[in-house]
mmCIF file of C-alpha atoms (C1' of nucleotides) in Angstrom:
data_model
loop_
_atom_site.group_PDB
_atom_site.id
_atom_site.type_symbol
_atom_site.label_atom_id
_atom_site.label_comp_id
_atom_site.label_asym_id
_atom_site.label_seq_id
_atom_site.Cartn_x
_atom_site.Cartn_y
_atom_site.Cartn_z
ATOM 1 C CA MET A 1 -144.320 -40.115 45.725
ATOM 2 C CA ALA A 2 -142.677 -42.811 43.121
ATOM 3 C CA LYS A 3 -139.411 -44.663 43.770
ATOM 4 C CA LYS A 4 -136.520 -42.664 43.295
ATOM 5 C CA ASP A 5 -138.413 -39.411 42.738
ATOM 6 C CA CYS A 6 -138.427 -37.458 45.873
ATOM 7 C CA PRO A 7 -136.475 -34.353 45.233
ATOM 8 C CA ILE A 8 -135.492 -34.810 49.270
ATOM 9 C CA GLU A 9 -134.274 -37.789 49.609
ATOM 10 C CA ASN A 10 -132.325 -37.073 46.234
ATOM 11 C CA THR A 11 -130.757 -33.858 47.716
ATOM 12 C CA LEU A 12 -130.350 -35.501 51.088
ATOM 13 C CA LYS A 13 -128.206 -38.241 48.991
ATOM 14 C CA LEU A 14 -125.611 -35.243 48.035
ATOM 15 C CA ILE A 15 -125.315 -33.459 51.075
ATOM 16 C CA ASN A 16 -125.879 -35.906 53.557
ATOM 17 C CA GLY A 17 -123.385 -38.532 54.846
ATOM 18 C CA LYS A 18 -122.911 -37.093 57.353
ATOM 19 C CA TRP A 19 -119.986 -34.562 56.461
ATOM 20 C CA LYS A 20 -120.710 -33.034 53.185
ATOM 21 C CA SER A 21 -122.855 -30.122 53.814
ATOM 22 C CA VAL A 22 -120.222 -28.898 56.553
ATOM 23 C CA ILE A 23 -117.384 -29.483 54.096
ATOM 24 C CA ILE A 24 -119.498 -27.563 51.281
ATOM 25 C CA TYR A 25 -120.240 -24.557 53.709
ATOM 26 C CA GLN A 26 -116.527 -24.623 54.763
ATOM 27 C CA ILE A 27 -115.197 -24.541 51.354
ATOM 28 C CA SER A 28 -117.795 -21.956 50.293
ATOM 29 C CA LYS A 29 -116.531 -19.782 53.159
ATOM 30 C CA TYR A 30 -112.425 -20.620 52.496
ATOM 31 C CA ALA A 31 -112.272 -21.759 48.866
ATOM 32 C CA PRO A 32 -109.606 -22.334 47.616
ATOM 33 C CA CYS A 33 -109.389 -24.769 50.487
ATOM 34 C CA ARG A 34 -106.556 -27.615 51.217
ATOM 35 C CA PHE A 35 -107.287 -30.743 52.517
ATOM 36 C CA SER A 36 -105.349 -29.915 56.172
ATOM 37 C CA GLU A 37 -107.388 -27.174 56.336
ATOM 38 C CA LEU A 38 -110.612 -29.031 56.218
ATOM 39 C CA GLN A 39 -109.375 -31.246 58.888
ATOM 40 C CA LYS A 40 -108.687 -28.216 60.966
ATOM 41 C CA LEU A 41 -111.946 -26.428 60.135
ATOM 42 C CA ILE A 42 -113.887 -30.027 60.544
ATOM 43 C CA PRO A 43 -111.929 -31.768 63.461
ATOM 44 C CA ASP A 44 -114.848 -34.410 64.184
ATOM 45 C CA CYS A 45 -114.439 -35.732 60.695
ATOM 46 C CA SER A 46 -111.870 -38.095 60.457
ATOM 47 C CA LYS A 47 -108.852 -38.021 57.682
ATOM 48 C CA ARG A 48 -110.654 -41.178 56.129
ATOM 49 C CA MET A 49 -114.327 -39.909 56.105
ATOM 50 C CA LEU A 50 -112.882 -36.217 54.442
ATOM 51 C CA ALA A 51 -110.984 -38.228 51.747
ATOM 52 C CA LEU A 52 -113.997 -40.173 51.089
ATOM 53 C CA GLN A 53 -116.648 -37.753 51.183
ATOM 54 C CA LEU A 54 -114.344 -35.099 49.359
ATOM 55 C CA LYS A 55 -114.467 -37.893 46.645
ATOM 56 C CA ASP A 56 -118.180 -38.134 46.444
ATOM 57 C CA LEU A 57 -118.788 -34.712 46.281
ATOM 58 C CA GLU A 58 -116.297 -34.439 43.745
ATOM 59 C CA GLU A 59 -118.009 -37.287 41.333
ATOM 60 C CA ALA A 60 -121.302 -35.578 42.254
ATOM 61 C CA SER A 61 -119.605 -32.301 40.689
ATOM 62 C CA ILE A 62 -120.181 -30.199 43.467
ATOM 63 C CA ILE A 63 -117.022 -29.667 44.203
ATOM 64 C CA GLN A 64 -113.588 -29.661 42.201
ATOM 65 C CA LYS A 65 -109.981 -30.528 42.970
ATOM 66 C CA ARG A 66 -106.879 -29.088 41.934
ATOM 67 C CA VAL A 67 -103.429 -30.926 42.531
ATOM 68 C CA TYR A 68 -100.175 -29.838 42.473
ATOM 69 C CA SER A 69 -97.735 -32.473 42.222
ATOM 70 C CA THR A 70 -95.443 -31.419 44.736
ATOM 71 C CA VAL A 71 -93.692 -33.110 47.404
ATOM 72 C CA PRO A 72 -95.192 -33.117 49.882
ATOM 73 C CA PRO A 73 -98.335 -32.857 47.885
ATOM 74 C CA LYS A 74 -100.988 -30.080 47.918
ATOM 75 C CA THR A 75 -104.484 -30.065 46.889
ATOM 76 C CA GLU A 76 -106.923 -27.466 46.726
ATOM 77 C CA TYR A 77 -110.951 -27.627 46.930
ATOM 78 C CA SER A 78 -113.166 -25.138 45.622
ATOM 79 C CA LEU A 79 -116.983 -25.211 44.443
ATOM 80 C CA THR A 80 -118.673 -25.863 41.420
ATOM 81 C CA GLU A 81 -121.425 -23.779 39.992
ATOM 82 C CA VAL A 82 -123.745 -26.302 41.064
ATOM 83 C CA GLY A 83 -121.851 -26.631 44.324
ATOM 84 C CA LYS A 84 -122.664 -22.700 44.883
ATOM 85 C CA SER A 85 -126.258 -23.396 43.983
ATOM 86 C CA LEU A 86 -126.368 -25.470 47.257
ATOM 87 C CA VAL A 87 -124.975 -22.794 49.293
ATOM 88 C CA PRO A 88 -128.174 -21.055 50.368
ATOM 89 C CA VAL A 89 -130.104 -24.067 51.072
ATOM 90 C CA ILE A 90 -126.835 -25.042 53.715
ATOM 91 C CA LYS A 91 -127.260 -21.863 55.309
ATOM 92 C CA SER A 92 -130.951 -22.189 55.779
ATOM 93 C CA ILE A 93 -130.018 -25.212 57.492
ATOM 94 C CA ASN A 94 -127.174 -23.351 59.499
ATOM 95 C CA GLN A 95 -129.375 -20.463 60.405
ATOM 96 C CA TRP A 96 -132.128 -22.882 61.948
ATOM 97 C CA GLY A 97 -129.591 -24.778 63.934
ATOM 98 C CA LYS A 98 -128.240 -21.523 65.301
ATOM 99 C CA LYS A 99 -131.852 -20.884 66.388
ATOM 100 C CA TYR A 100 -132.970 -23.955 67.662
ATOM 101 C CA THR A 101 -130.245 -26.152 68.409
ATOM 102 C CA LYS A 102 -128.275 -25.525 72.207
ATOM 103 C CA LYS A 103 -124.958 -27.761 72.565
ATOM 104 C CA MET B 1 -115.851 -24.542 64.889
ATOM 105 C CA ALA B 2 -115.500 -26.119 68.374
ATOM 106 C CA LYS B 3 -116.778 -29.684 68.967
ATOM 107 C CA LYS B 4 -120.544 -30.148 69.050
ATOM 108 C CA ASP B 5 -120.859 -26.626 68.189
ATOM 109 C CA CYS B 6 -121.560 -26.746 64.593
ATOM 110 C CA PRO B 7 -125.407 -25.497 63.760
ATOM 111 C CA ILE B 8 -125.311 -27.647 60.599
ATOM 112 C CA GLU B 9 -123.991 -30.599 62.448
ATOM 113 C CA ASN B 10 -126.394 -30.257 65.218
ATOM 114 C CA THR B 11 -129.513 -29.616 62.864
ATOM 115 C CA LEU B 12 -128.379 -32.783 60.405
ATOM 116 C CA LYS B 13 -128.383 -34.997 63.642
ATOM 117 C CA LEU B 14 -132.126 -33.982 64.086
ATOM 118 C CA ILE B 15 -133.183 -34.021 60.208
ATOM 119 C CA ASN B 16 -131.100 -36.999 58.803
ATOM 120 C CA GLY B 17 -130.990 -40.096 59.248
ATOM 121 C CA LYS B 18 -132.020 -40.501 56.156
ATOM 122 C CA TRP B 19 -135.599 -40.539 56.067
ATOM 123 C CA LYS B 20 -136.492 -37.891 58.768
ATOM 124 C CA SER B 21 -136.571 -34.797 56.594
ATOM 125 C CA VAL B 22 -139.248 -36.645 54.352
ATOM 126 C CA ILE B 23 -141.217 -37.871 57.071
ATOM 127 C CA ILE B 24 -141.624 -34.269 58.425
ATOM 128 C CA TYR B 25 -142.364 -33.063 54.955
ATOM 129 C CA GLN B 26 -145.434 -35.729 54.439
ATOM 130 C CA ILE B 27 -146.565 -34.956 58.221
ATOM 131 C CA SER B 28 -146.488 -31.190 57.357
ATOM 132 C CA LYS B 29 -148.388 -31.698 54.028
ATOM 133 C CA TYR B 30 -151.117 -34.288 55.705
ATOM 134 C CA ALA B 31 -151.227 -34.030 59.551
ATOM 135 C CA PRO B 32 -152.709 -35.250 61.378
ATOM 136 C CA CYS B 33 -151.080 -38.735 59.798
ATOM 137 C CA ARG B 34 -151.144 -42.219 60.508
ATOM 138 C CA PHE B 35 -148.461 -44.903 60.429
ATOM 139 C CA SER B 36 -150.064 -46.372 57.647
ATOM 140 C CA GLU B 37 -150.484 -43.418 55.727
ATOM 141 C CA LEU B 38 -146.926 -42.446 56.152
ATOM 142 C CA GLN B 39 -145.748 -46.021 54.759
ATOM 143 C CA LYS B 40 -147.962 -45.456 51.663
ATOM 144 C CA LEU B 41 -146.254 -41.890 51.550
ATOM 145 C CA ILE B 42 -142.837 -43.135 51.986
ATOM 146 C CA PRO B 43 -142.455 -46.627 50.829
ATOM 147 C CA ASP B 44 -138.617 -46.470 50.298
ATOM 148 C CA CYS B 45 -138.423 -46.304 53.875
ATOM 149 C CA SER B 46 -139.196 -49.764 55.588
ATOM 150 C CA LYS B 47 -141.884 -50.191 58.384
ATOM 151 C CA ARG B 48 -138.796 -51.019 61.382
ATOM 152 C CA MET B 49 -137.290 -47.681 59.866
ATOM 153 C CA LEU B 50 -140.221 -45.244 60.165
ATOM 154 C CA ALA B 51 -140.931 -46.575 63.321
ATOM 155 C CA LEU B 52 -137.428 -45.666 64.608
ATOM 156 C CA GLN B 53 -137.597 -42.444 63.061
ATOM 157 C CA LEU B 54 -140.612 -41.571 64.401
ATOM 158 C CA LYS B 55 -139.294 -42.511 67.954
ATOM 159 C CA ASP B 56 -136.392 -40.169 67.472
ATOM 160 C CA LEU B 57 -138.445 -37.328 65.981
ATOM 161 C CA GLU B 58 -140.735 -37.806 69.200
ATOM 162 C CA GLU B 59 -137.826 -37.572 71.305
ATOM 163 C CA ALA B 60 -136.472 -34.515 69.652
ATOM 164 C CA SER B 61 -139.626 -32.810 70.164
ATOM 165 C CA ILE B 62 -140.169 -31.915 66.095
ATOM 166 C CA ILE B 63 -143.339 -34.287 66.030
ATOM 167 C CA GLN B 64 -146.084 -35.267 68.196
ATOM 168 C CA LYS B 65 -148.351 -38.667 68.701
ATOM 169 C CA ARG B 66 -151.649 -39.147 69.622
ATOM 170 C CA VAL B 67 -152.322 -42.848 70.368
ATOM 171 C CA TYR B 68 -155.694 -44.282 70.152
ATOM 172 C CA SER B 69 -156.153 -47.431 72.860
ATOM 173 C CA THR B 70 -158.827 -48.970 69.675
ATOM 174 C CA VAL B 71 -158.150 -52.634 68.488
ATOM 175 C CA PRO B 72 -156.231 -52.476 65.987
ATOM 176 C CA PRO B 73 -154.448 -49.453 67.127
ATOM 177 C CA LYS B 74 -154.541 -46.105 65.877
ATOM 178 C CA THR B 75 -152.025 -43.625 65.881
ATOM 179 C CA GLU B 76 -151.535 -39.743 64.707
ATOM 180 C CA TYR B 77 -148.653 -37.855 63.650
ATOM 181 C CA SER B 78 -148.229 -34.091 63.894
ATOM 182 C CA LEU B 79 -145.661 -31.243 64.188
ATOM 183 C CA THR B 80 -144.695 -29.689 67.003
ATOM 184 C CA GLU B 81 -143.967 -25.806 66.909
ATOM 185 C CA VAL B 82 -140.130 -26.515 66.757
ATOM 186 C CA GLY B 83 -141.202 -28.985 63.788
ATOM 187 C CA LYS B 84 -143.269 -26.305 61.889
ATOM 188 C CA SER B 85 -140.177 -24.392 62.308
ATOM 189 C CA LEU B 86 -137.957 -26.416 60.158
ATOM 190 C CA VAL B 87 -140.610 -26.993 57.393
ATOM 191 C CA PRO B 88 -139.306 -23.830 55.492
ATOM 192 C CA VAL B 89 -135.545 -25.379 55.637
ATOM 193 C CA ILE B 90 -136.777 -28.829 54.209
ATOM 194 C CA LYS B 91 -138.836 -26.867 51.448
ATOM 195 C CA SER B 92 -135.543 -25.407 50.200
ATOM 196 C CA ILE B 93 -134.105 -28.853 50.697
ATOM 197 C CA ASN B 94 -137.086 -29.887 48.306
ATOM 198 C CA GLN B 95 -136.706 -26.698 45.756
ATOM 199 C CA TRP B 96 -133.272 -27.348 45.152
ATOM 200 C CA GLY B 97 -133.713 -31.017 44.639
ATOM 201 C CA LYS B 98 -136.380 -30.243 41.972
ATOM 202 C CA LYS B 99 -134.038 -28.178 40.037
ATOM 203 C CA TYR B 100 -130.882 -30.073 40.436
ATOM 204 C CA THR B 101 -131.446 -33.741 40.848
ATOM 205 C CA LYS B 102 -132.708 -35.946 38.024
ATOM 206 C CA LYS B 103 -134.322 -39.305 38.510
ATOM 207 C "C1'" DT C 1 -166.010 -71.762 66.067
ATOM 208 C "C1'" DT C 2 -162.006 -71.963 64.086
ATOM 209 C "C1'" DT C 3 -159.428 -68.617 60.623
ATOM 210 C "C1'" DA C 4 -158.279 -64.316 58.477
ATOM 211 C "C1'" DT C 5 -157.356 -59.542 58.757
ATOM 212 C "C1'" DT C 6 -156.069 -55.359 60.412
ATOM 213 C "C1'" DT C 7 -152.491 -51.733 62.674
ATOM 214 C "C1'" DA C 8 -148.384 -50.435 64.818
ATOM 215 C "C1'" DC C 9 -144.960 -51.987 66.162
ATOM 216 C "C1'" DT C 10 -140.646 -55.216 67.732
ATOM 217 C "C1'" DT C 11 -137.256 -58.790 67.368
ATOM 218 C "C1'" DA C 12 -133.324 -61.234 65.413
ATOM 219 C "C1'" DC C 13 -130.765 -61.254 61.997
ATOM 220 C "C1'" DT C 14 -127.821 -59.089 57.656
ATOM 221 C "C1'" DA C 15 -125.804 -55.544 54.683
ATOM 222 C "C1'" DA C 16 -124.087 -51.031 54.555
ATOM 223 C "C1'" DT C 17 -121.631 -47.233 56.453
ATOM 224 C "C1'" DA C 18 -118.979 -44.620 59.764
ATOM 225 C "C1'" DG C 19 -114.933 -44.275 62.550
ATOM 226 C "C1'" DT C 20 -109.751 -45.746 64.606
ATOM 227 C "C1'" DA C 21 -105.180 -46.234 63.832
ATOM 228 C "C1'" DA C 22 -101.317 -47.292 61.510
ATOM 229 C "C1'" DC C 23 -98.960 -47.288 57.227
ATOM 230 C "C1'" DT C 24 -97.263 -44.847 52.329
ATOM 231 C "C1'" DT C 25 -94.522 -41.792 49.229
ATOM 232 C "C1'" DA C 26 -90.745 -38.864 48.351
ATOM 233 C "C1'" DA C 27 -88.319 -34.766 48.794
ATOM 234 C "C1'" DA C 28 -85.991 -31.302 51.697
ATOM 235 C "C1'" DA C 29 -84.456 -30.030 56.211
ATOM 236 C "C1'" DA C 30 -81.664 -31.278 60.747
ATOM 237 C "C1'" DT D 1 -79.257 -40.660 58.749
ATOM 238 C "C1'" DT D 2 -83.099 -39.828 60.662
ATOM 239 C "C1'" DT D 3 -87.044 -36.874 60.682
ATOM 240 C "C1'" DT D 4 -91.211 -34.136 58.930
ATOM 241 C "C1'" DT D 5 -94.725 -32.926 55.727
ATOM 242 C "C1'" DA D 6 -99.157 -33.623 52.981
ATOM 243 C "C1'" DA D 7 -102.589 -35.926 51.368
ATOM 244 C "C1'" DG D 8 -104.186 -39.768 51.077
ATOM 245 C "C1'" DT D 9 -104.727 -45.328 51.483
ATOM 246 C "C1'" DT D 10 -105.370 -50.059 54.153
ATOM 247 C "C1'" DA D 11 -107.039 -53.109 57.361
ATOM 248 C "C1'" DC D 12 -110.095 -53.449 60.936
ATOM 249 C "C1'" DT D 13 -113.892 -52.514 64.313
ATOM 250 C "C1'" DA D 14 -117.920 -50.477 65.834
ATOM 251 C "C1'" DT D 15 -122.331 -47.913 64.724
ATOM 252 C "C1'" DT D 16 -126.699 -47.792 61.310
ATOM 253 C "C1'" DA D 17 -129.502 -49.300 58.260
ATOM 254 C "C1'" DG D 18 -132.588 -52.774 56.026
ATOM 255 C "C1'" DT D 19 -135.271 -57.249 55.856
ATOM 256 C "C1'" DA D 20 -138.147 -60.454 57.172
ATOM 257 C "C1'" DA D 21 -140.894 -62.612 60.304
ATOM 258 C "C1'" DG D 22 -143.325 -62.385 64.766
ATOM 259 C "C1'" DT D 23 -146.888 -60.166 68.396
ATOM 260 C "C1'" DA D 24 -151.548 -58.180 69.967
ATOM 261 C "C1'" DA D 25 -156.162 -58.319 70.498
ATOM 262 C "C1'" DA D 26 -160.702 -57.153 68.657
ATOM 263 C "C1'" DT D 27 -163.617 -57.625 64.906
ATOM 264 C "C1'" DA D 28 -165.205 -59.890 60.139
ATOM 265 C "C1'" DA D 29 -165.689 -63.856 57.317
ATOM 266 C "C1'" DA D 30 -166.533 -69.216 56.581
#
DNA sequence: TTTATTTACTTACTAATAGTAACTTAAAAA
DNA sequence: TTTTTAAGTTACTATTAGTAAGTAAATAAA
C-alpha cells in the first residue's frame, strides 16, 4: 500500500483523535446539538478537546456549525451529508463494542 | 453515557492508536504474517510503533503470536476469534475510506 | 578468521497530541 | 454591584507517537 493511499488510515485520520467518532455519533442522535449538550453527552472529553475536535470535524466538512450572536452565545452543530454517510461505519463500531467490550 | 461505558470509546481504544486497525486488516489478509512482512505492508508505521502496537493487540487478545527460536528469529502473527470478529468493522471503515477520501 | 547480514526487537531521545485549570466576553438577572 | 451564563481560548503539563541507533546470535561471505 503506497504512502497516504490507505483508505483505513485516511478514514481514521477523520474519525479518530480520539473523540471524533463519539462526537459524530452523538450529533447524529441529537442534532442540532449545542456545545454544552455535547459536553454533557461526552463528559470524558474536556472542553478544550471538544472545541478542537469540533473545529477539525467542521474543517473536514463532516459537521456544520450555526452560531447565534446572542449573549451568552449559542451554537448548534449538525451533520453534513458526508457526516451522515459515516454514521453506519460508527454504528458498526458501536455494535461491536457492545458485544465485545466489557467495562 | 456514564464513564467508560461508551462502546465506541471502548472499541476505539482497541483499534486505534493509530495503526492497530491497519495492522489487523493486513494480518486478516496475509496471516500468518511475519514482523518484517508487516513492515513492508505498512511502511508509514515505524518499527518501534509496529512492535508496540502488536504487543498491545496481543495483550487485548486480538492477535496471537508464534515465536520460532531460530537465529535470526522468526515470529508469526495471526488473528484470534475476537480479532476475526473485528474484520467486518474494519472493512466498513475501509469501504467508506475508498469512497470518501482522496489522497 | 574477521566482517557483514539478518530478524525482531529495545533504548534513549525528540516531536506531536491530549488533558487540566484558569481566563475571556458581554448582557441580563439578583 | 456582583453573579451567572455559553462557548470558547490561553498557558501549561502529561501522555503518545516517531526517529535513530543499538542488541543478539547464528550463518554467509571475504
